[in-house]
PDB file of C-alpha atoms in Angstrom:
ATOM      1  CA  UNK B 109     -16.102  -0.608 -13.423  1.00  0.00           C
ATOM      2  CA  UNK B 110     -14.112  -0.647 -16.649  1.00  0.00           C
ATOM      3  CA  UNK B 111     -11.844   2.259 -17.515  1.00  0.00           C
ATOM      4  CA  UNK B 112     -11.239   3.485 -21.070  1.00  0.00           C
ATOM      5  CA  UNK B 113      -8.665   0.722 -21.612  1.00  0.00           C
ATOM      6  CA  UNK B 114     -10.933  -2.095 -20.427  1.00  0.00           C
ATOM      7  CA  UNK B 115      -9.291  -2.566 -17.024  1.00  0.00           C
ATOM      8  CA  UNK B 116     -11.686  -3.713 -14.306  1.00  0.00           C
ATOM      9  CA  UNK B 117     -11.160  -1.397 -11.303  1.00  0.00           C
ATOM     10  CA  UNK B 118     -12.001  -3.406  -8.178  1.00  0.00           C
ATOM     11  CA  UNK B 119      -9.415  -2.286  -5.618  1.00  0.00           C
ATOM     12  CA  UNK B 120      -9.406   0.973  -3.627  1.00  0.00           C
ATOM     13  CA  UNK B 121      -6.540   2.092  -1.389  1.00  0.00           C
ATOM     14  CA  UNK B 122      -7.775   4.569   1.218  1.00  0.00           C
ATOM     15  CA  UNK B 123      -5.306   6.774   3.092  1.00  0.00           C
ATOM     16  CA  UNK B 124      -6.756   7.803   6.452  1.00  0.00           C
ATOM     17  CA  UNK B 125      -3.911  10.139   7.489  1.00  0.00           C
ATOM     18  CA  UNK B 126      -0.656  11.652   6.279  1.00  0.00           C
ATOM     19  CA  UNK B 127       0.852  11.319   9.766  1.00  0.00           C
ATOM     20  CA  UNK B 128       3.332   8.632  10.743  1.00  0.00           C
ATOM     21  CA  UNK B 129       5.366   7.555  13.776  1.00  0.00           C
ATOM     22  CA  UNK B 130       8.387   6.686  11.595  1.00  0.00           C
ATOM     23  CA  UNK B 131      10.437   8.757   9.156  1.00  0.00           C
ATOM     24  CA  UNK B 132      11.471   6.203   6.539  1.00  0.00           C
ATOM     25  CA  UNK B 133      14.121   7.674   4.267  1.00  0.00           C
ATOM     26  CA  UNK B 134      12.312   6.946   0.993  1.00  0.00           C
ATOM     27  CA  UNK B 135       8.998   8.290   2.282  1.00  0.00           C
ATOM     28  CA  UNK B 136       9.400  11.326   4.540  1.00  0.00           C
ATOM     29  CA  UNK B 137      11.992  13.962   5.437  1.00  0.00           C
ATOM     30  CA  UNK B 138      13.595  13.714   8.865  1.00  0.00           C
ATOM     31  CA  UNK B 139      12.386  17.138   9.995  1.00  0.00           C
ATOM     32  CA  UNK B 140      10.144  19.975   8.872  1.00  0.00           C
ATOM     33  CA  UNK B 141       7.160  17.821   7.870  1.00  0.00           C
ATOM     34  CA  UNK B 142       4.109  19.968   7.120  1.00  0.00           C
ATOM     35  CA  UNK B 143       1.054  18.036   8.246  1.00  0.00           C
ATOM     36  CA  UNK B 144      -2.294  18.461   6.558  1.00  0.00           C
ATOM     37  CA  UNK B 145      -4.699  20.333   8.896  1.00  0.00           C
ATOM     38  CA  UNK B 146      -7.289  18.100  10.551  1.00  0.00           C
ATOM     39  CA  UNK B 147     -10.030  20.169   8.920  1.00  0.00           C
ATOM     40  CA  UNK B 148      -8.769  19.082   5.485  1.00  0.00           C
ATOM     41  CA  UNK B 149      -8.772  15.366   6.303  1.00  0.00           C
ATOM     42  CA  UNK B 150     -11.760  13.214   5.409  1.00  0.00           C
ATOM     43  CA  UNK B 151     -13.923  12.223   8.356  1.00  0.00           C
ATOM     44  CA  UNK B 152     -14.670   8.541   8.819  1.00  0.00           C
ATOM     45  CA  UNK B 153     -18.264   9.254   7.813  1.00  0.00           C
ATOM     46  CA  UNK B 154     -17.033  10.766   4.542  1.00  0.00           C
ATOM     47  CA  UNK B 155     -14.686   7.836   3.906  1.00  0.00           C
ATOM     48  CA  UNK B 156     -17.531   5.370   4.410  1.00  0.00           C
ATOM     49  CA  UNK B 157     -19.708   7.305   2.000  1.00  0.00           C
ATOM     50  CA  UNK B 158     -17.013   7.369  -0.680  1.00  0.00           C
ATOM     51  CA  UNK B 159     -16.220   3.678  -0.240  1.00  0.00           C
ATOM     52  CA  UNK B 160     -19.940   2.968  -0.593  1.00  0.00           C
ATOM     53  CA  UNK B 161     -19.966   4.880  -3.872  1.00  0.00           C
ATOM     54  CA  UNK B 162     -16.859   3.021  -5.040  1.00  0.00           C
ATOM     55  CA  UNK B 163     -18.571  -0.278  -4.211  1.00  0.00           C
ATOM     56  CA  UNK B 164     -21.468   0.726  -6.457  1.00  0.00           C
ATOM     57  CA  UNK B 165     -18.914   1.159  -9.243  1.00  0.00           C
ATOM     58  CA  UNK B 166     -17.524  -2.339  -8.698  1.00  0.00           C
ATOM     59  CA  UNK B 167     -14.832  -1.977  -6.025  1.00  0.00           C
ATOM     60  CA  UNK B 168     -14.593  -5.168  -3.941  1.00  0.00           C
ATOM     61  CA  UNK B 169     -11.373  -4.734  -1.970  1.00  0.00           C
ATOM     62  CA  UNK B 170     -10.351  -1.853   0.301  1.00  0.00           C
ATOM     63  CA  UNK B 171      -6.930  -1.326   1.831  1.00  0.00           C
ATOM     64  CA  UNK B 172      -6.456   1.240   4.597  1.00  0.00           C
ATOM     65  CA  UNK B 173      -3.133   3.073   4.454  1.00  0.00           C
ATOM     66  CA  UNK B 174      -1.445   6.275   5.628  1.00  0.00           C
ATOM     67  CA  UNK B 175       1.019   7.663   6.578  1.00  0.00           C
ATOM     68  CA  UNK B 176       0.583   5.159   9.360  1.00  0.00           C
ATOM     69  CA  UNK B 177      -3.145   4.379   9.661  1.00  0.00           C
ATOM     70  CA  UNK B 178      -2.951   3.131  13.250  1.00  0.00           C
ATOM     71  CA  UNK B 179      -1.991   6.586  14.553  1.00  0.00           C
ATOM     72  CA  UNK B 180      -5.549   7.723  13.763  1.00  0.00           C
ATOM     73  CA  UNK B 181      -7.904   6.956  16.624  1.00  0.00           C
ATOM     74  CA  UNK B 182     -10.855   4.625  16.190  1.00  0.00           C
ATOM     75  CA  UNK B 183      -9.635   2.821  13.079  1.00  0.00           C
ATOM     76  CA  UNK B 184     -11.388  -0.399  14.097  1.00  0.00           C
ATOM     77  CA  UNK B 185     -14.750   1.347  13.839  1.00  0.00           C
ATOM     78  CA  UNK B 186     -13.912   2.427  10.291  1.00  0.00           C
ATOM     79  CA  UNK B 187     -13.073  -1.184   9.447  1.00  0.00           C
ATOM     80  CA  UNK B 188     -16.417  -2.272  10.869  1.00  0.00           C
ATOM     81  CA  UNK B 189     -18.363   0.296   8.841  1.00  0.00           C
ATOM     82  CA  UNK B 190     -16.594  -0.558   5.586  1.00  0.00           C
ATOM     83  CA  UNK B 191     -17.105  -4.287   6.126  1.00  0.00           C
ATOM     84  CA  UNK B 192     -20.859  -3.631   6.277  1.00  0.00           C
ATOM     85  CA  UNK B 193     -20.920  -1.971   2.838  1.00  0.00           C
ATOM     86  CA  UNK B 194     -22.645  -4.145   0.264  1.00  0.00           C
ATOM     87  CA  UNK B 195     -20.189  -5.416  -2.341  1.00  0.00           C
ATOM     88  CA  UNK B 196     -17.023  -5.031  -0.253  1.00  0.00           C
ATOM     89  CA  UNK B 197     -15.464  -8.482   0.105  1.00  0.00           C
ATOM     90  CA  UNK B 198     -12.157  -7.681   1.740  1.00  0.00           C
ATOM     91  CA  UNK B 199     -10.789  -4.979   4.069  1.00  0.00           C
ATOM     92  CA  UNK B 200      -7.043  -4.990   4.727  1.00  0.00           C
ATOM     93  CA  UNK B 201      -4.498  -2.760   6.404  1.00  0.00           C
ATOM     94  CA  UNK B 202      -0.979  -1.645   5.558  1.00  0.00           C
ATOM     95  CA  UNK B 203       0.997  -0.680   8.666  1.00  0.00           C
ATOM     96  CA  UNK B 204       4.520  -0.360  10.014  1.00  0.00           C
ATOM     97  CA  UNK B 205       3.389  -2.582  12.880  1.00  0.00           C
ATOM     98  CA  UNK B 206       4.524  -0.452  15.826  1.00  0.00           C
ATOM     99  CA  UNK B 207       0.981  -0.059  17.175  1.00  0.00           C
ATOM    100  CA  UNK B 208      -0.442  -3.270  15.754  1.00  0.00           C
ATOM    101  CA  UNK B 209      -0.127  -5.652  18.706  1.00  0.00           C
ATOM    102  CA  UNK B 210      -2.252  -3.425  20.935  1.00  0.00           C
ATOM    103  CA  UNK B 211      -4.909  -2.600  18.338  1.00  0.00           C
ATOM    104  CA  UNK B 212      -5.192  -5.954  16.572  1.00  0.00           C
ATOM    105  CA  UNK B 213      -7.870  -7.495  18.842  1.00  0.00           C
ATOM    106  CA  UNK B 214     -10.296  -4.657  18.093  1.00  0.00           C
ATOM    107  CA  UNK B 215      -9.443  -4.738  14.382  1.00  0.00           C
ATOM    108  CA  UNK B 216     -10.065  -8.467  14.204  1.00  0.00           C
ATOM    109  CA  UNK B 217     -13.357  -8.131  16.041  1.00  0.00           C
ATOM    110  CA  UNK B 218     -14.351  -5.472  13.501  1.00  0.00           C
ATOM    111  CA  UNK B 219     -13.689  -7.893  10.637  1.00  0.00           C
ATOM    112  CA  UNK B 220     -10.210  -7.070   9.339  1.00  0.00           C
ATOM    113  CA  UNK B 221      -9.176  -9.622   6.691  1.00  0.00           C
ATOM    114  CA  UNK B 222      -5.471  -8.986   6.208  1.00  0.00           C
ATOM    115  CA  UNK B 223      -2.382  -7.087   7.305  1.00  0.00           C
ATOM    116  CA  UNK B 224       0.580  -5.960   5.220  1.00  0.00           C
ATOM    117  CA  UNK B 225       3.460  -5.033   7.508  1.00  0.00           C
ATOM    118  CA  UNK B 226       6.181  -2.783   6.075  1.00  0.00           C
ATOM    119  CA  UNK B 227       9.564  -4.070   7.212  1.00  0.00           C
ATOM    120  CA  UNK B 228      12.848  -3.392   5.409  1.00  0.00           C
ATOM    121  CA  UNK B 229      15.292  -5.008   7.821  1.00  0.00           C
ATOM    122  CA  UNK B 230      15.547  -7.351  10.800  1.00  0.00           C
ATOM    123  CA  UNK B 231      18.648  -5.583  12.107  1.00  0.00           C
ATOM    124  CA  UNK B 232      17.964  -3.214  15.008  1.00  0.00           C
ATOM    125  CA  UNK B 233      20.612  -0.642  14.120  1.00  0.00           C
ATOM    126  CA  UNK B 234      19.739  -0.660  10.444  1.00  0.00           C
ATOM    127  CA  UNK B 235      16.041  -0.312  11.267  1.00  0.00           C
ATOM    128  CA  UNK B 236      16.830   2.809  13.291  1.00  0.00           C
ATOM    129  CA  UNK B 237      18.941   4.205  10.444  1.00  0.00           C
ATOM    130  CA  UNK B 238      16.324   3.542   7.745  1.00  0.00           C
ATOM    131  CA  UNK B 239      13.297   4.705   9.738  1.00  0.00           C
ATOM    132  CA  UNK B 240      15.048   7.271  11.986  1.00  0.00           C
ATOM    133  CA  UNK B 241      13.290   5.652  14.938  1.00  0.00           C
ATOM    134  CA  UNK B 242      14.049   2.770  17.335  1.00  0.00           C
ATOM    135  CA  UNK B 243      11.017   0.576  16.697  1.00  0.00           C
ATOM    136  CA  UNK B 244      12.066  -2.870  15.500  1.00  0.00           C
ATOM    137  CA  UNK B 245      10.907  -4.648  18.676  1.00  0.00           C
ATOM    138  CA  UNK B 246       7.422  -3.146  18.401  1.00  0.00           C
ATOM    139  CA  UNK B 247       7.206  -3.964  14.684  1.00  0.00           C
ATOM    140  CA  UNK B 248       8.180  -7.593  15.322  1.00  0.00           C
ATOM    141  CA  UNK B 249       5.632  -7.812  18.159  1.00  0.00           C
ATOM    142  CA  UNK B 250       3.009  -6.625  15.712  1.00  0.00           C
ATOM    143  CA  UNK B 251       4.071  -9.209  13.150  1.00  0.00           C
ATOM    144  CA  UNK B 252       3.951 -12.051  15.678  1.00  0.00           C
ATOM    145  CA  UNK B 253       0.506 -10.935  16.862  1.00  0.00           C
ATOM    146  CA  UNK B 254      -0.762 -10.927  13.283  1.00  0.00           C
ATOM    147  CA  UNK B 255       0.666 -14.380  12.594  1.00  0.00           C
ATOM    148  CA  UNK B 256      -1.074 -15.709  15.709  1.00  0.00           C
ATOM    149  CA  UNK B 257      -4.489 -14.437  14.560  1.00  0.00           C
ATOM    150  CA  UNK B 258      -6.555 -17.264  12.996  1.00  0.00           C
ATOM    151  CA  UNK B 259      -7.666 -16.575   9.436  1.00  0.00           C
ATOM    152  CA  UNK B 260      -5.766 -13.305   9.047  1.00  0.00           C
ATOM    153  CA  UNK B 261      -3.789 -12.959   5.806  1.00  0.00           C
ATOM    154  CA  UNK B 262      -0.301 -11.674   6.643  1.00  0.00           C
ATOM    155  CA  UNK B 263       2.226 -10.153   4.254  1.00  0.00           C
ATOM    156  CA  UNK B 264       5.551  -8.430   4.857  1.00  0.00           C
ATOM    157  CA  UNK B 265       6.495  -5.621   2.469  1.00  0.00           C
ATOM    158  CA  UNK B 266      10.178  -4.837   1.933  1.00  0.00           C
ATOM    159  CA  UNK B 267      11.590  -2.089  -0.291  1.00  0.00           C
ATOM    160  CA  UNK B 268      15.112  -3.076  -1.459  1.00  0.00           C
ATOM    161  CA  UNK B 269      16.945   0.239  -1.547  1.00  0.00           C
ATOM    162  CA  UNK B 270      20.592  -0.730  -1.829  1.00  0.00           C
ATOM    163  CA  UNK B 271      20.974   0.019   1.871  1.00  0.00           C
ATOM    164  CA  UNK B 272      19.431  -3.235   3.099  1.00  0.00           C
ATOM    165  CA  UNK B 273      21.073  -5.743   0.737  1.00  0.00           C
ATOM    166  CA  UNK B 274      22.278  -7.879   3.634  1.00  0.00           C
ATOM    167  CA  UNK B 275      18.695  -8.277   4.863  1.00  0.00           C
ATOM    168  CA  UNK B 276      16.988  -9.565   1.723  1.00  0.00           C
ATOM    169  CA  UNK B 277      17.726 -13.232   2.451  1.00  0.00           C
ATOM    170  CA  UNK B 278      16.841 -13.034   6.187  1.00  0.00           C
ATOM    171  CA  UNK B 279      13.572 -11.290   5.354  1.00  0.00           C
ATOM    172  CA  UNK B 280      12.640 -13.863   2.720  1.00  0.00           C
ATOM    173  CA  UNK B 281      13.467 -16.591   5.253  1.00  0.00           C
ATOM    174  CA  UNK B 282      10.535 -15.386   7.376  1.00  0.00           C
ATOM    175  CA  UNK B 283       8.351 -17.338   4.927  1.00  0.00           C
ATOM    176  CA  UNK B 284      10.269 -20.559   5.437  1.00  0.00           C
ATOM    177  CA  UNK B 285       8.540 -21.547   8.662  1.00  0.00           C
ATOM    178  CA  UNK B 286       5.560 -19.163   8.644  1.00  0.00           C
ATOM    179  CA  UNK B 287       2.373 -18.956   6.599  1.00  0.00           C
ATOM    180  CA  UNK B 288       2.991 -15.501   5.189  1.00  0.00           C
ATOM    181  CA  UNK B 289       4.141 -13.814   2.003  1.00  0.00           C
ATOM    182  CA  UNK B 290       7.285 -11.680   2.002  1.00  0.00           C
ATOM    183  CA  UNK B 291       7.061  -9.221  -0.882  1.00  0.00           C
ATOM    184  CA  UNK B 292       9.885  -7.193  -2.385  1.00  0.00           C
ATOM    185  CA  UNK B 293       8.557  -3.933  -3.802  1.00  0.00           C
ATOM    186  CA  UNK B 294      10.701  -1.990  -6.238  1.00  0.00           C
ATOM    187  CA  UNK B 295      11.511   1.501  -5.014  1.00  0.00           C
ATOM    188  CA  UNK B 296       9.313   4.040  -6.762  1.00  0.00           C
ATOM    189  CA  UNK B 297      11.048   7.236  -7.948  1.00  0.00           C
ATOM    190  CA  UNK B 298       8.524   9.500  -6.226  1.00  0.00           C
ATOM    191  CA  UNK B 299       9.457  12.217  -3.752  1.00  0.00           C
ATOM    192  CA  UNK B 300      12.411  11.225  -1.575  1.00  0.00           C
ATOM    193  CA  UNK B 301      12.567   7.785  -3.189  1.00  0.00           C
ATOM    194  CA  UNK B 302      14.000   9.381  -6.316  1.00  0.00           C
ATOM    195  CA  UNK B 303      17.405   9.830  -4.686  1.00  0.00           C
ATOM    196  CA  UNK B 304      17.905   6.253  -3.444  1.00  0.00           C
ATOM    197  CA  UNK B 305      19.279   3.143  -5.153  1.00  0.00           C
ATOM    198  CA  UNK B 306      16.745   0.716  -6.602  1.00  0.00           C
ATOM    199  CA  UNK B 307      17.226  -3.053  -6.611  1.00  0.00           C
ATOM    200  CA  UNK B 308      15.364  -4.807  -9.417  1.00  0.00           C
ATOM    201  CA  UNK B 309      13.362  -8.006  -9.164  1.00  0.00           C
ATOM    202  CA  UNK B 310      16.081  -9.814 -11.126  1.00  0.00           C
ATOM    203  CA  UNK B 311      18.762  -8.718  -8.661  1.00  0.00           C
ATOM    204  CA  UNK B 312      16.746  -9.716  -5.594  1.00  0.00           C
ATOM    205  CA  UNK B 313      15.660 -13.054  -7.048  1.00  0.00           C
ATOM    206  CA  UNK B 314      19.272 -13.922  -7.896  1.00  0.00           C
ATOM    207  CA  UNK B 315      20.253 -13.404  -4.254  1.00  0.00           C
ATOM    208  CA  UNK B 316      17.367 -15.525  -3.026  1.00  0.00           C
ATOM    209  CA  UNK B 317      18.011 -18.395  -5.446  1.00  0.00           C
ATOM    210  CA  UNK B 318      21.650 -18.406  -4.407  1.00  0.00           C
ATOM    211  CA  UNK B 319      20.497 -18.889  -0.815  1.00  0.00           C
ATOM    212  CA  UNK B 320      17.437 -21.138  -1.246  1.00  0.00           C
ATOM    213  CA  UNK B 321      17.693 -22.799  -4.647  1.00  0.00           C
ATOM    214  CA  UNK B 322      15.456 -22.437  -7.722  1.00  0.00           C
ATOM    215  CA  UNK B 323      12.235 -20.458  -7.270  1.00  0.00           C
ATOM    216  CA  UNK B 324       8.949 -22.319  -7.794  1.00  0.00           C
ATOM    217  CA  UNK B 325       6.187 -20.154  -9.398  1.00  0.00           C
ATOM    218  CA  UNK B 326       2.841 -19.832  -7.576  1.00  0.00           C
ATOM    219  CA  UNK B 327      -0.626 -19.209  -9.089  1.00  0.00           C
ATOM    220  CA  UNK B 328      -1.599 -15.553  -9.507  1.00  0.00           C
ATOM    221  CA  UNK B 329      -4.481 -14.081  -7.469  1.00  0.00           C
ATOM    222  CA  UNK B 330      -5.712 -11.107  -9.499  1.00  0.00           C
ATOM    223  CA  UNK B 331      -7.670  -9.450  -6.669  1.00  0.00           C
ATOM    224  CA  UNK B 332      -4.563  -9.455  -4.471  1.00  0.00           C
ATOM    225  CA  UNK B 333      -2.801  -7.118  -6.876  1.00  0.00           C
ATOM    226  CA  UNK B 334       0.274  -7.306  -9.083  1.00  0.00           C
ATOM    227  CA  UNK B 335       2.544  -9.429  -6.887  1.00  0.00           C
ATOM    228  CA  UNK B 336       4.314 -12.220  -8.811  1.00  0.00           C
ATOM    229  CA  UNK B 337       4.672 -14.936  -6.200  1.00  0.00           C
ATOM    230  CA  UNK B 338       7.138 -17.798  -5.919  1.00  0.00           C
ATOM    231  CA  UNK B 339       8.153 -20.213  -3.212  1.00  0.00           C
ATOM    232  CA  UNK B 340      11.228 -22.301  -2.475  1.00  0.00           C
ATOM    233  CA  UNK B 341      11.682 -25.921  -1.508  1.00  0.00           C
ATOM    234  CA  UNK B 342      10.888 -26.361   2.174  1.00  0.00           C
ATOM    235  CA  UNK B 343       9.042 -23.037   2.493  1.00  0.00           C
ATOM    236  CA  UNK B 344       5.655 -22.861   4.185  1.00  0.00           C
ATOM    237  CA  UNK B 345       4.934 -19.383   2.808  1.00  0.00           C
ATOM    238  CA  UNK B 346       5.650 -17.409  -0.351  1.00  0.00           C
ATOM    239  CA  UNK B 347       7.943 -14.700  -1.677  1.00  0.00           C
ATOM    240  CA  UNK B 348       6.452 -12.045  -3.939  1.00  0.00           C
ATOM    241  CA  UNK B 349       7.729  -9.327  -6.248  1.00  0.00           C
ATOM    242  CA  UNK B 350       5.953  -6.082  -7.102  1.00  0.00           C
ATOM    243  CA  UNK B 351       8.105  -4.597  -9.835  1.00  0.00           C
ATOM    244  CA  UNK B 352       6.416  -1.591 -11.379  1.00  0.00           C
ATOM    245  CA  UNK B 353       9.565  -0.526 -13.233  1.00  0.00           C
ATOM    246  CA  UNK B 354      11.359  -3.679 -14.338  1.00  0.00           C
ATOM    247  CA  UNK B 355       8.118  -5.637 -14.964  1.00  0.00           C
ATOM    248  CA  UNK B 356       5.528  -2.945 -15.682  1.00  0.00           C
ATOM    249  CA  UNK B 357       1.989  -4.200 -14.928  1.00  0.00           C
ATOM    250  CA  UNK B 358      -0.035  -1.114 -15.874  1.00  0.00           C
ATOM    251  CA  UNK B 359      -2.076  -3.027 -18.459  1.00  0.00           C
ATOM    252  CA  UNK B 360      -3.638  -5.109 -15.694  1.00  0.00           C
ATOM    253  CA  UNK B 361      -3.797  -2.434 -12.970  1.00  0.00           C
ATOM    254  CA  UNK B 362      -7.081  -2.751 -11.063  1.00  0.00           C
ATOM    255  CA  UNK B 363      -6.655  -0.032  -8.415  1.00  0.00           C
ATOM    256  CA  UNK B 364      -7.213   3.598  -7.612  1.00  0.00           C
ATOM    257  CA  UNK B 365      -6.278   5.591  -4.502  1.00  0.00           C
ATOM    258  CA  UNK B 366      -8.211   7.896  -2.213  1.00  0.00           C
ATOM    259  CA  UNK B 367      -5.941  10.319  -0.359  1.00  0.00           C
ATOM    260  CA  UNK B 368      -6.590  11.436   3.191  1.00  0.00           C
ATOM    261  CA  UNK B 369      -7.782  14.791   1.820  1.00  0.00           C
ATOM    262  CA  UNK B 370     -10.340  13.184  -0.496  1.00  0.00           C
ATOM    263  CA  UNK B 371      -8.543  13.225  -3.843  1.00  0.00           C
ATOM    264  CA  UNK B 372      -9.342  10.160  -5.966  1.00  0.00           C
ATOM    265  CA  UNK B 373      -5.970   9.437  -7.546  1.00  0.00           C
ATOM    266  CA  UNK B 374      -6.038   7.147 -10.565  1.00  0.00           C
ATOM    267  CA  UNK B 375      -2.294   6.529 -11.047  1.00  0.00           C
ATOM    268  CA  UNK B 376       0.576   6.710  -8.587  1.00  0.00           C
ATOM    269  CA  UNK B 377       2.789   8.764 -10.901  1.00  0.00           C
ATOM    270  CA  UNK B 378       0.308  11.416 -11.992  1.00  0.00           C
ATOM    271  CA  UNK B 379      -1.557  14.055 -10.011  1.00  0.00           C
ATOM    272  CA  UNK B 380      -4.717  13.571 -12.070  1.00  0.00           C
ATOM    273  CA  UNK B 381      -8.035  12.344 -10.764  1.00  0.00           C
ATOM    274  CA  UNK B 382     -10.790  14.236  -8.961  1.00  0.00           C
ATOM    275  CA  UNK B 383     -11.012  16.108  -5.657  1.00  0.00           C
ATOM    276  CA  UNK B 384     -14.085  14.689  -3.943  1.00  0.00           C
ATOM    277  CA  UNK B 385     -13.958  16.548  -0.621  1.00  0.00           C
ATOM    278  CA  UNK B 386     -15.397  19.805  -2.024  1.00  0.00           C
ATOM    279  CA  UNK B 387     -18.337  17.788  -3.335  1.00  0.00           C
ATOM    280  CA  UNK B 388     -18.856  16.209   0.072  1.00  0.00           C
ATOM    281  CA  UNK B 389     -18.514  19.522   1.897  1.00  0.00           C
ATOM    282  CA  UNK B 390     -21.014  21.194  -0.436  1.00  0.00           C
ATOM    283  CA  UNK B 391     -23.663  18.557   0.191  1.00  0.00           C
ATOM    284  CA  UNK B 392     -23.508  16.900  -3.231  1.00  0.00           C
ATOM    285  CA  UNK B 393     -25.872  13.973  -3.683  1.00  0.00           C
ATOM    286  CA  UNK B 394     -24.832  10.403  -4.428  1.00  0.00           C
ATOM    287  CA  UNK B 395     -25.438  10.828  -8.159  1.00  0.00           C
ATOM    288  CA  UNK B 396     -22.923  13.696  -8.342  1.00  0.00           C
ATOM    289  CA  UNK B 397     -20.332  11.722  -6.383  1.00  0.00           C
ATOM    290  CA  UNK B 398     -20.786   8.640  -8.525  1.00  0.00           C
ATOM    291  CA  UNK B 399     -20.522  10.620 -11.742  1.00  0.00           C
ATOM    292  CA  UNK B 400     -17.333  12.388 -10.610  1.00  0.00           C
ATOM    293  CA  UNK B 401     -15.744   9.084  -9.612  1.00  0.00           C
ATOM    294  CA  UNK B 402     -16.920   7.389 -12.806  1.00  0.00           C
ATOM    295  CA  UNK B 403     -15.379  10.092 -14.983  1.00  0.00           C
ATOM    296  CA  UNK B 404     -12.052  10.028 -13.126  1.00  0.00           C
ATOM    297  CA  UNK B 405     -11.764   6.233 -13.248  1.00  0.00           C
ATOM    298  CA  UNK B 406     -12.748   6.170 -16.904  1.00  0.00           C
ATOM    299  CA  UNK B 407      -9.789   8.441 -17.702  1.00  0.00           C
ATOM    300  CA  UNK B 408      -7.222   6.507 -15.687  1.00  0.00           C
ATOM    301  CA  UNK B 409      -3.871   6.837 -17.544  1.00  0.00           C
ATOM    302  CA  UNK B 410      -2.734   3.957 -19.713  1.00  0.00           C
ATOM    303  CA  UNK B 411       0.600   3.581 -17.928  1.00  0.00           C
ATOM    304  CA  UNK B 412       3.271   5.337 -15.907  1.00  0.00           C
ATOM    305  CA  UNK B 413       6.472   6.688 -17.429  1.00  0.00           C
ATOM    306  CA  UNK B 414       8.914   6.393 -14.533  1.00  0.00           C
ATOM    307  CA  UNK B 415      11.648   5.462 -17.000  1.00  0.00           C
ATOM    308  CA  UNK B 416      11.068   8.557 -19.129  1.00  0.00           C
ATOM    309  CA  UNK B 417      11.237  12.327 -18.950  1.00  0.00           C
ATOM    310  CA  UNK B 418       9.361  14.429 -16.401  1.00  0.00           C
ATOM    311  CA  UNK B 419       5.885  15.567 -17.438  1.00  0.00           C
ATOM    312  CA  UNK B 420       3.822  18.534 -16.268  1.00  0.00           C
ATOM    313  CA  UNK B 421       1.248  16.464 -14.370  1.00  0.00           C
ATOM    314  CA  UNK B 422       3.693  14.191 -12.559  1.00  0.00           C
ATOM    315  CA  UNK B 423       3.108  13.681  -8.828  1.00  0.00           C
ATOM    316  CA  UNK B 424       5.335  15.890  -6.683  1.00  0.00           C
ATOM    317  CA  UNK B 425       4.288  14.926  -3.164  1.00  0.00           C
ATOM    318  CA  UNK B 426       5.906  12.418  -0.809  1.00  0.00           C
ATOM    319  CA  UNK B 427       4.476   8.940  -0.369  1.00  0.00           C
ATOM    320  CA  UNK B 428       2.934   9.647   3.056  1.00  0.00           C
ATOM    321  CA  UNK B 429       0.850  12.394   1.424  1.00  0.00           C
ATOM    322  CA  UNK B 430      -0.629  10.226  -1.319  1.00  0.00           C
ATOM    323  CA  UNK B 431      -1.167   6.943   0.507  1.00  0.00           C
ATOM    324  CA  UNK B 432       1.376   4.999  -1.533  1.00  0.00           C
TER     325      UNK B 432
END
């Protein structure tokens, strides 16, 4: 489906829970987290119905997120149901990896196409400091399990925050001998992320070229999102950059988000969109759902304004609550 600016919306990120087994400093507070009641969370049946409607509007790729999606029971069955929806080509998962090794066989059998593993450091002590949990060994076990799975697309997502500068080169080096993409995602000034230091694409790339030599550009895959990928001499994999602030890509944005509570969110910065759960709970028919989604997507904002002044409709929740 085309929005009012002619962007073809083909990618839906679906948050299945706001809960997480880590407390990453840019995402969640250490204590006092107020969880959404289970009664307010979309059921799997409701998620499947909404993804089916999105597919009718042209969505081809679905990514399951959280919080941490693997803390919700039965996720493999949701993957299976979504894979059976006509028009959906790809179903992927973003995870911190702690529970991945155990659940991956069922996810693969259900048809999972790809895994993005969030990993900001390879140092055990730093991992514990950044996530407030001791989980590096489990995350690395999840990564190795994913890399061993035939045909599974594997990406590592790192947020350079000024606190993991020493780890940028070691993380990128994961792609030297492995068929994966290590992506550096600029810190978004949303929620707790607003108080941390951001490292730009230019800063990170300079560090990597100092270590590995000149970057070699790679072809762009539009369905895979806004990552600008490069590689280095001798690398088997790739290094990517998702730089929403220093290299704004709003003009080519092809995604919308569905929160765990059923709000179709059309831009990460703004709280605008449409709340679909009341429609589902009231027994609305498919036509009503499609029309509500069509109207929200049509009015997707032209761009974010993270580098400007605060506006009344800016998002005020933390990333775990909006399925960032």
